[in-house]
Amino acid sequence: MIALRFIARDGTVHDSHAVEGTTLLAAAQAADQPLEGTCDGDMACATCHVLIDPEDFDRLPRASAAEEDMLDLAYATTRTSRLACQITLTAALDGLTVRMPPGH
Ligand code: FES
Protein backbone atom coordinates (compact mmCIF):
# COMPACT_ATOMS: atom_id res chain seq x y z
CA MET A 1 0.00 0.00 0.00
CA ILE A 2 1.09 3.52 -0.77
CA ALA A 3 0.59 6.13 1.96
CA LEU A 4 -0.81 9.45 0.80
CA ARG A 5 -1.55 12.73 2.55
CA PHE A 6 -4.15 15.04 1.07
CA ILE A 7 -4.40 18.64 2.26
CA ALA A 8 -7.60 20.57 1.57
CA ARG A 9 -7.73 24.32 0.85
CA ASP A 10 -8.71 24.96 4.47
CA GLY A 11 -5.69 23.00 5.70
CA THR A 12 -7.59 19.88 6.68
CA VAL A 13 -5.27 16.89 6.48
CA HIS A 14 -6.58 13.53 5.28
CA ASP A 15 -4.20 10.58 5.44
CA SER A 16 -5.03 7.70 3.14
CA HIS A 17 -3.62 4.60 1.48
CA ALA A 18 -3.89 3.28 -2.06
CA VAL A 19 -2.91 0.11 -3.85
CA GLU A 20 0.21 0.33 -5.99
CA GLY A 21 -0.72 0.83 -9.64
CA THR A 22 -3.71 3.05 -8.82
CA THR A 23 -3.73 6.52 -10.33
CA LEU A 24 -3.43 9.42 -7.95
CA LEU A 25 -6.81 10.62 -9.25
CA ALA A 26 -8.54 7.36 -8.32
CA ALA A 27 -6.82 7.34 -4.93
CA ALA A 28 -7.88 10.94 -4.27
CA GLN A 29 -11.47 10.26 -5.27
CA ALA A 30 -11.53 7.16 -3.05
CA ALA A 31 -10.38 9.42 -0.22
CA ASP A 32 -13.27 11.85 -0.90
CA GLN A 33 -11.06 14.59 -2.30
CA PRO A 34 -12.87 17.10 -4.55
CA LEU A 35 -11.32 16.16 -7.89
CA GLU A 36 -13.83 15.72 -10.70
CA GLY A 37 -11.66 13.93 -13.25
CA THR A 38 -14.29 14.67 -15.85
CA CYS A 39 -12.45 13.17 -18.83
CA ASP A 40 -11.41 9.97 -17.02
CA GLY A 41 -7.73 10.48 -17.66
CA ASP A 42 -7.83 11.46 -21.31
CA MET A 43 -5.99 14.74 -20.54
CA ALA A 44 -8.89 16.79 -21.84
CA CYS A 45 -10.22 18.57 -18.75
CA ALA A 46 -7.59 19.41 -16.06
CA THR A 47 -10.24 18.95 -13.36
CA CYS A 48 -7.77 16.57 -11.70
CA HIS A 49 -5.19 19.34 -11.18
CA VAL A 50 -3.31 18.99 -7.88
CA LEU A 51 -0.34 20.66 -6.21
CA ILE A 52 2.38 18.23 -5.20
CA ASP A 53 4.34 19.12 -2.07
CA PRO A 54 7.60 20.73 -3.25
CA GLU A 55 9.61 18.24 -1.18
CA ASP A 56 7.98 15.34 -3.01
CA PHE A 57 7.83 16.77 -6.51
CA ASP A 58 11.16 15.41 -7.74
CA ARG A 59 10.10 11.86 -6.86
CA LEU A 60 7.51 11.97 -9.63
CA PRO A 61 8.27 10.96 -13.21
CA ARG A 62 8.36 14.04 -15.43
CA ALA A 63 5.13 15.24 -16.97
CA SER A 64 4.64 14.50 -20.66
CA ALA A 65 4.43 17.34 -23.16
CA ALA A 66 0.69 16.68 -23.46
CA GLU A 67 0.26 16.96 -19.69
CA GLU A 68 2.24 20.21 -19.66
CA ASP A 69 -0.01 21.57 -22.41
CA MET A 70 -3.13 20.73 -20.43
CA LEU A 71 -1.67 22.24 -17.25
CA ASP A 72 -1.20 25.48 -19.19
CA LEU A 73 -5.00 25.63 -19.35
CA ALA A 74 -5.59 24.83 -15.68
CA TYR A 75 -6.46 27.45 -13.06
CA ALA A 76 -3.89 28.57 -10.46
CA THR A 77 -1.06 26.29 -11.44
CA THR A 78 2.30 26.37 -9.68
CA ARG A 79 5.74 24.91 -10.33
CA THR A 80 4.58 21.69 -8.65
CA SER A 81 1.24 21.32 -10.44
CA ARG A 82 0.37 17.96 -11.95
CA LEU A 83 -2.62 16.16 -13.37
CA ALA A 84 -3.54 13.45 -10.88
CA CYS A 85 -4.86 11.20 -13.64
CA GLN A 86 -1.37 10.96 -15.12
CA ILE A 87 0.37 9.78 -11.95
CA THR A 88 0.48 6.06 -11.30
CA LEU A 89 1.30 5.27 -7.70
CA THR A 90 4.42 3.21 -7.12
CA ALA A 91 6.48 2.38 -4.04
CA ALA A 92 8.74 5.29 -4.97
CA LEU A 93 5.83 7.64 -4.24
CA ASP A 94 5.03 6.29 -0.78
CA GLY A 95 4.26 9.15 1.59
CA LEU A 96 3.33 11.65 -1.14
CA THR A 97 1.71 14.89 0.07
CA VAL A 98 -0.85 16.41 -2.30
CA ARG A 99 -2.67 19.72 -1.92
CA MET A 100 -5.94 20.72 -3.50
CA PRO A 101 -5.50 23.84 -5.64
CA PRO A 102 -7.64 27.00 -5.37
CA GLY A 103 -11.09 26.48 -6.81
CA HIS A 104 -11.68 23.18 -5.01
FE1 FES B 1 -9.18 15.01 -17.22
FE2 FES B 1 -7.06 14.35 -15.70
S1 FES B 1 -9.10 13.61 -15.55
S2 FES B 1 -7.13 15.70 -17.39
Tab-separated table of C-alpha atoms and ligand atoms in Angstrom:
chain	number	residue	atom	x	y	z
A	1	MET	CA	0.000	0.000	0.000
A	2	ILE	CA	1.092	3.518	-0.765
A	3	ALA	CA	0.594	6.126	1.962
A	4	LEU	CA	-0.811	9.445	0.797
A	5	ARG	CA	-1.550	12.725	2.551
A	6	PHE	CA	-4.155	15.040	1.073
A	7	ILE	CA	-4.404	18.638	2.262
A	8	ALA	CA	-7.601	20.575	1.567
A	9	ARG	CA	-7.726	24.318	0.853
A	10	ASP	CA	-8.709	24.960	4.472
A	11	GLY	CA	-5.692	23.004	5.702
A	12	THR	CA	-7.591	19.882	6.679
A	13	VAL	CA	-5.266	16.887	6.477
A	14	HIS	CA	-6.581	13.533	5.278
A	15	ASP	CA	-4.199	10.581	5.436
A	16	SER	CA	-5.026	7.704	3.139
A	17	HIS	CA	-3.620	4.600	1.482
A	18	ALA	CA	-3.895	3.275	-2.058
A	19	VAL	CA	-2.909	0.115	-3.854
A	20	GLU	CA	0.214	0.326	-5.986
A	21	GLY	CA	-0.719	0.832	-9.636
A	22	THR	CA	-3.713	3.046	-8.816
A	23	THR	CA	-3.726	6.517	-10.334
A	24	LEU	CA	-3.426	9.424	-7.951
A	25	LEU	CA	-6.807	10.623	-9.253
A	26	ALA	CA	-8.541	7.362	-8.323
A	27	ALA	CA	-6.823	7.341	-4.933
A	28	ALA	CA	-7.876	10.938	-4.272
A	29	GLN	CA	-11.471	10.258	-5.265
A	30	ALA	CA	-11.534	7.163	-3.047
A	31	ALA	CA	-10.380	9.423	-0.220
A	32	ASP	CA	-13.274	11.851	-0.895
A	33	GLN	CA	-11.064	14.586	-2.296
A	34	PRO	CA	-12.871	17.103	-4.550
A	35	LEU	CA	-11.325	16.164	-7.892
A	36	GLU	CA	-13.833	15.716	-10.702
A	37	GLY	CA	-11.656	13.934	-13.246
A	38	THR	CA	-14.287	14.671	-15.849
A	39	CYS	CA	-12.449	13.170	-18.829
A	40	ASP	CA	-11.413	9.968	-17.022
A	41	GLY	CA	-7.729	10.479	-17.658
A	42	ASP	CA	-7.831	11.462	-21.314
A	43	MET	CA	-5.994	14.738	-20.537
A	44	ALA	CA	-8.892	16.786	-21.838
A	45	CYS	CA	-10.216	18.565	-18.745
A	46	ALA	CA	-7.592	19.410	-16.062
A	47	THR	CA	-10.242	18.948	-13.364
A	48	CYS	CA	-7.772	16.573	-11.703
A	49	HIS	CA	-5.190	19.337	-11.181
A	50	VAL	CA	-3.309	18.987	-7.881
A	51	LEU	CA	-0.340	20.657	-6.211
A	52	ILE	CA	2.381	18.232	-5.201
A	53	ASP	CA	4.339	19.124	-2.074
A	54	PRO	CA	7.597	20.729	-3.248
A	55	GLU	CA	9.614	18.242	-1.179
A	56	ASP	CA	7.981	15.342	-3.014
A	57	PHE	CA	7.829	16.771	-6.510
A	58	ASP	CA	11.159	15.408	-7.737
A	59	ARG	CA	10.101	11.856	-6.860
A	60	LEU	CA	7.506	11.971	-9.631
A	61	PRO	CA	8.266	10.961	-13.212
A	62	ARG	CA	8.363	14.041	-15.429
A	63	ALA	CA	5.126	15.236	-16.975
A	64	SER	CA	4.642	14.495	-20.665
A	65	ALA	CA	4.427	17.340	-23.158
A	66	ALA	CA	0.685	16.676	-23.462
A	67	GLU	CA	0.264	16.961	-19.693
A	68	GLU	CA	2.241	20.212	-19.657
A	69	ASP	CA	-0.006	21.567	-22.413
A	70	MET	CA	-3.134	20.728	-20.426
A	71	LEU	CA	-1.665	22.238	-17.254
A	72	ASP	CA	-1.203	25.483	-19.187
A	73	LEU	CA	-5.004	25.629	-19.352
A	74	ALA	CA	-5.591	24.826	-15.676
A	75	TYR	CA	-6.459	27.453	-13.064
A	76	ALA	CA	-3.892	28.572	-10.459
A	77	THR	CA	-1.062	26.288	-11.443
A	78	THR	CA	2.295	26.365	-9.676
A	79	ARG	CA	5.740	24.915	-10.329
A	80	THR	CA	4.584	21.687	-8.655
A	81	SER	CA	1.241	21.323	-10.436
A	82	ARG	CA	0.374	17.958	-11.946
A	83	LEU	CA	-2.620	16.158	-13.372
A	84	ALA	CA	-3.545	13.455	-10.877
A	85	CYS	CA	-4.856	11.196	-13.639
A	86	GLN	CA	-1.372	10.964	-15.116
A	87	ILE	CA	0.374	9.782	-11.949
A	88	THR	CA	0.481	6.058	-11.304
A	89	LEU	CA	1.295	5.272	-7.701
A	90	THR	CA	4.422	3.207	-7.115
A	91	ALA	CA	6.480	2.381	-4.041
A	92	ALA	CA	8.738	5.293	-4.972
A	93	LEU	CA	5.826	7.643	-4.245
A	94	ASP	CA	5.033	6.290	-0.784
A	95	GLY	CA	4.264	9.152	1.588
A	96	LEU	CA	3.332	11.649	-1.138
A	97	THR	CA	1.714	14.886	0.072
A	98	VAL	CA	-0.847	16.406	-2.302
A	99	ARG	CA	-2.669	19.721	-1.922
A	100	MET	CA	-5.941	20.722	-3.501
A	101	PRO	CA	-5.502	23.841	-5.638
A	102	PRO	CA	-7.645	26.998	-5.374
A	103	GLY	CA	-11.090	26.483	-6.806
A	104	HIS	CA	-11.679	23.185	-5.010
B	1	FES	FE1	-9.177	15.009	-17.215
B	1	FES	FE2	-7.064	14.346	-15.696
B	1	FES	S1	-9.101	13.610	-15.550
B	1	FES	S2	-7.133	15.697	-17.391
